Amino acid sequence: MQEGHNFYAYLPGGASGGILPASMNDIPLDFDTLQPYGCFIGSAAIIVLGHQDAARDAALNMMHFFAHESCGQCTPCRVGTTKAAQLMQAKVWDNPTLEDLNQVMADASICGLGQAAPNPVRCVQKYFPLEIV
């Protein structure tokens, strides 16, 4: 991403790619460089959040999307995305419970949707902690 743009955060790989603060816009957008930051290139789409947006709201919106798109075949994704969305609606997030849920979804979901659903949540917890306390 180019320097000088006025934005708050960006999603480097679409909905499941994670969320990074604008201050990290100099990270090359490729497979190997995003992984240490809890992100991946995903669909290679870039979603930009402005200063009036909140990363927590974006993550919640994505979790609702994942819950809706879940095929329902595996419990970690079917139940996990729905439960995560419920927990994320609280003013203060229950981070230990969300992380337990994230770990189960990442480890036990059959497909990439459930495995990647935790990425935006984890990024908000790591890079935007003031939004969820």
PDB file of C-alpha atoms in Angstrom:
ATOM      1  CA  MET A   1       0.000   0.000   0.000  1.00  0.00           C
ATOM      2  CA  GLN A   2       1.242   3.487  -0.681  1.00  0.00           C
ATOM      3  CA  GLU A   3       2.352   5.886   2.028  1.00  0.00           C
ATOM      4  CA  GLY A   4       0.315   8.968   2.753  1.00  0.00           C
ATOM      5  CA  HIS A   5      -3.139   7.465   2.511  1.00  0.00           C
ATOM      6  CA  ASN A   6      -5.484   8.435   5.305  1.00  0.00           C
ATOM      7  CA  PHE A   7      -7.077   5.265   6.657  1.00  0.00           C
ATOM      8  CA  TYR A   8      -7.442   3.441   9.960  1.00  0.00           C
ATOM      9  CA  ALA A   9      -6.899  -0.229   9.155  1.00  0.00           C
ATOM     10  CA  TYR A  10      -6.892  -2.679   6.301  1.00  0.00           C
ATOM     11  CA  LEU A  11      -7.682  -6.300   5.605  1.00  0.00           C
ATOM     12  CA  PRO A  12      -4.862  -7.615   3.412  1.00  0.00           C
ATOM     13  CA  GLY A  13      -6.580 -10.791   2.236  1.00  0.00           C
ATOM     14  CA  GLY A  14     -10.275 -10.143   2.233  1.00  0.00           C
ATOM     15  CA  ALA A  15     -12.639 -11.224   4.991  1.00  0.00           C
ATOM     16  CA  SER A  16     -10.532 -14.077   6.360  1.00  0.00           C
ATOM     17  CA  GLY A  17      -7.121 -12.499   5.862  1.00  0.00           C
ATOM     18  CA  GLY A  18      -7.003 -10.649   9.194  1.00  0.00           C
ATOM     19  CA  ILE A  19      -6.988  -6.945  10.073  1.00  0.00           C
ATOM     20  CA  LEU A  20      -3.907  -4.768  10.381  1.00  0.00           C
ATOM     21  CA  PRO A  21      -3.546  -1.178  11.566  1.00  0.00           C
ATOM     22  CA  ALA A  22      -2.689   1.442   8.954  1.00  0.00           C
ATOM     23  CA  SER A  23       0.715   1.888  10.593  1.00  0.00           C
ATOM     24  CA  MET A  24       1.648  -1.541   9.214  1.00  0.00           C
ATOM     25  CA  ASN A  25       0.908  -0.666   5.605  1.00  0.00           C
ATOM     26  CA  ASP A  26       4.500  -1.233   4.510  1.00  0.00           C
ATOM     27  CA  ILE A  27       4.285  -5.028   4.862  1.00  0.00           C
ATOM     28  CA  PRO A  28       4.547  -6.677   1.430  1.00  0.00           C
ATOM     29  CA  LEU A  29       1.325  -8.397   0.496  1.00  0.00           C
ATOM     30  CA  ASP A  30       2.464 -11.922  -0.255  1.00  0.00           C
ATOM     31  CA  PHE A  31       2.110 -15.380   1.241  1.00  0.00           C
ATOM     32  CA  ASP A  32       5.195 -15.498   3.433  1.00  0.00           C
ATOM     33  CA  THR A  33       5.329 -11.973   4.853  1.00  0.00           C
ATOM     34  CA  LEU A  34       1.812 -11.759   6.294  1.00  0.00           C
ATOM     35  CA  GLN A  35       1.838 -14.998   8.294  1.00  0.00           C
ATOM     36  CA  PRO A  36       3.944 -13.700  11.242  1.00  0.00           C
ATOM     37  CA  TYR A  37       1.313 -10.978  11.743  1.00  0.00           C
ATOM     38  CA  GLY A  38      -1.589 -13.437  11.967  1.00  0.00           C
ATOM     39  CA  CYS A  39      -2.752 -12.699   8.426  1.00  0.00           C
ATOM     40  CA  PHE A  40      -2.627 -14.293   5.009  1.00  0.00           C
ATOM     41  CA  ILE A  41      -3.179 -13.150   1.444  1.00  0.00           C
ATOM     42  CA  GLY A  42      -6.466 -15.090   1.126  1.00  0.00           C
ATOM     43  CA  SER A  43      -8.401 -13.806  -1.851  1.00  0.00           C
ATOM     44  CA  ALA A  44      -5.803 -11.060  -2.424  1.00  0.00           C
ATOM     45  CA  ALA A  45      -8.569  -8.495  -1.960  1.00  0.00           C
ATOM     46  CA  ILE A  46      -7.752  -5.447   0.130  1.00  0.00           C
ATOM     47  CA  ILE A  47     -10.461  -3.895   2.265  1.00  0.00           C
ATOM     48  CA  VAL A  48      -9.677  -0.475   3.704  1.00  0.00           C
ATOM     49  CA  LEU A  49     -11.295   0.841   6.888  1.00  0.00           C
ATOM     50  CA  GLY A  50     -11.548   4.593   7.354  1.00  0.00           C
ATOM     51  CA  HIS A  51     -11.125   6.574  10.550  1.00  0.00           C
ATOM     52  CA  GLN A  52     -14.858   6.338  11.275  1.00  0.00           C
ATOM     53  CA  ASP A  53     -14.743   2.530  11.170  1.00  0.00           C
ATOM     54  CA  ALA A  54     -13.908   0.237  14.063  1.00  0.00           C
ATOM     55  CA  ALA A  55     -11.875  -2.927  13.632  1.00  0.00           C
ATOM     56  CA  ARG A  56     -14.089  -4.710  16.180  1.00  0.00           C
ATOM     57  CA  ASP A  57     -17.193  -3.933  14.109  1.00  0.00           C
ATOM     58  CA  ALA A  58     -15.488  -5.179  10.959  1.00  0.00           C
ATOM     59  CA  ALA A  59     -14.471  -8.413  12.716  1.00  0.00           C
ATOM     60  CA  LEU A  60     -18.018  -8.916  14.025  1.00  0.00           C
ATOM     61  CA  ASN A  61     -19.441  -8.322  10.553  1.00  0.00           C
ATOM     62  CA  MET A  62     -17.048 -10.907   9.140  1.00  0.00           C
ATOM     63  CA  MET A  63     -17.938 -13.435  11.856  1.00  0.00           C
ATOM     64  CA  HIS A  64     -21.637 -13.019  10.990  1.00  0.00           C
ATOM     65  CA  PHE A  65     -20.651 -13.627   7.359  1.00  0.00           C
ATOM     66  CA  PHE A  66     -18.710 -16.785   8.286  1.00  0.00           C
ATOM     67  CA  ALA A  67     -21.628 -18.068  10.391  1.00  0.00           C
ATOM     68  CA  HIS A  68     -23.996 -17.489   7.466  1.00  0.00           C
ATOM     69  CA  GLU A  69     -21.638 -19.111   4.946  1.00  0.00           C
ATOM     70  CA  SER A  70     -20.841 -22.160   7.083  1.00  0.00           C
ATOM     71  CA  CYS A  71     -22.053 -25.309   5.371  1.00  0.00           C
ATOM     72  CA  GLY A  72     -22.930 -26.719   8.794  1.00  0.00           C
ATOM     73  CA  GLN A  73     -21.066 -29.980   8.220  1.00  0.00           C
ATOM     74  CA  CYS A  74     -18.635 -29.617  11.129  1.00  0.00           C
ATOM     75  CA  THR A  75     -19.479 -28.504  14.647  1.00  0.00           C
ATOM     76  CA  PRO A  76     -16.417 -26.292  15.243  1.00  0.00           C
ATOM     77  CA  CYS A  77     -17.376 -24.009  12.358  1.00  0.00           C
ATOM     78  CA  ARG A  78     -21.168 -24.259  12.589  1.00  0.00           C
ATOM     79  CA  VAL A  79     -21.347 -23.628  16.329  1.00  0.00           C
ATOM     80  CA  GLY A  80     -18.066 -21.767  16.738  1.00  0.00           C
ATOM     81  CA  THR A  81     -18.794 -18.939  14.311  1.00  0.00           C
ATOM     82  CA  THR A  82     -22.257 -18.376  15.762  1.00  0.00           C
ATOM     83  CA  LYS A  83     -21.003 -18.430  19.359  1.00  0.00           C
ATOM     84  CA  ALA A  84     -18.071 -16.160  18.497  1.00  0.00           C
ATOM     85  CA  ALA A  85     -20.432 -13.624  16.926  1.00  0.00           C
ATOM     86  CA  GLN A  86     -22.554 -13.662  20.097  1.00  0.00           C
ATOM     87  CA  LEU A  87     -19.505 -13.111  22.313  1.00  0.00           C
ATOM     88  CA  MET A  88     -18.192 -10.324  20.067  1.00  0.00           C
ATOM     89  CA  GLN A  89     -21.386  -8.312  20.513  1.00  0.00           C
ATOM     90  CA  ALA A  90     -20.513  -7.616  24.154  1.00  0.00           C
ATOM     91  CA  LYS A  91     -19.031  -4.215  24.948  1.00  0.00           C
ATOM     92  CA  VAL A  92     -16.068  -5.974  26.585  1.00  0.00           C
ATOM     93  CA  TRP A  93     -14.960  -9.165  24.872  1.00  0.00           C
ATOM     94  CA  ASP A  94     -14.424 -12.352  26.867  1.00  0.00           C
ATOM     95  CA  ASN A  95     -10.976 -12.890  25.348  1.00  0.00           C
ATOM     96  CA  PRO A  96     -10.142 -16.215  27.051  1.00  0.00           C
ATOM     97  CA  THR A  97     -13.385 -17.810  25.862  1.00  0.00           C
ATOM     98  CA  LEU A  98     -12.993 -16.324  22.379  1.00  0.00           C
ATOM     99  CA  GLU A  99      -9.437 -17.651  22.159  1.00  0.00           C
ATOM    100  CA  ASP A 100     -10.586 -21.142  23.203  1.00  0.00           C
ATOM    101  CA  LEU A 101     -13.233 -20.977  20.487  1.00  0.00           C
ATOM    102  CA  ASN A 102     -10.703 -19.638  17.960  1.00  0.00           C
ATOM    103  CA  GLN A 103      -8.321 -22.503  18.698  1.00  0.00           C
ATOM    104  CA  VAL A 104     -11.009 -25.156  18.285  1.00  0.00           C
ATOM    105  CA  MET A 105     -12.206 -23.625  15.010  1.00  0.00           C
ATOM    106  CA  ALA A 106      -8.663 -23.336  13.636  1.00  0.00           C
ATOM    107  CA  ASP A 107      -7.665 -26.853  14.669  1.00  0.00           C
ATOM    108  CA  ALA A 108     -10.816 -28.882  14.084  1.00  0.00           C
ATOM    109  CA  SER A 109     -12.798 -27.282  11.251  1.00  0.00           C
ATOM    110  CA  ILE A 110     -12.931 -29.381   8.102  1.00  0.00           C
ATOM    111  CA  CYS A 111     -12.399 -26.574   5.613  1.00  0.00           C
ATOM    112  CA  GLY A 112     -10.647 -23.252   5.295  1.00  0.00           C
ATOM    113  CA  LEU A 113     -13.687 -21.177   6.212  1.00  0.00           C
ATOM    114  CA  GLY A 114     -13.767 -22.408   9.796  1.00  0.00           C
ATOM    115  CA  GLN A 115      -9.984 -22.519  10.017  1.00  0.00           C
ATOM    116  CA  ALA A 116      -9.624 -18.880   8.918  1.00  0.00           C
ATOM    117  CA  ALA A 117     -12.659 -17.423  10.735  1.00  0.00           C
ATOM    118  CA  PRO A 118     -10.583 -16.645  13.860  1.00  0.00           C
ATOM    119  CA  ASN A 119      -8.093 -14.450  11.976  1.00  0.00           C
ATOM    120  CA  PRO A 120      -9.998 -11.147  12.209  1.00  0.00           C
ATOM    121  CA  VAL A 121     -10.828 -11.792  15.891  1.00  0.00           C
ATOM    122  CA  ARG A 122      -7.232 -12.522  16.795  1.00  0.00           C
ATOM    123  CA  CYS A 123      -6.023  -9.448  14.923  1.00  0.00           C
ATOM    124  CA  VAL A 124      -8.441  -7.191  16.791  1.00  0.00           C
ATOM    125  CA  GLN A 125      -7.303  -8.726  20.068  1.00  0.00           C
ATOM    126  CA  LYS A 126      -3.648  -8.166  19.139  1.00  0.00           C
ATOM    127  CA  TYR A 127      -3.625  -4.866  17.225  1.00  0.00           C
ATOM    128  CA  PHE A 128      -6.752  -3.061  18.475  1.00  0.00           C
ATOM    129  CA  PRO A 129      -7.052  -4.086  22.155  1.00  0.00           C
ATOM    130  CA  LEU A 130      -8.484  -0.735  23.236  1.00  0.00           C
ATOM    131  CA  GLU A 131     -11.572  -1.386  21.105  1.00  0.00           C
ATOM    132  CA  ILE A 132     -12.586  -4.466  23.086  1.00  0.00           C
ATOM    133  CA  VAL A 133     -11.968  -3.563  26.745  1.00  0.00           C
TER     134      VAL A 133
END
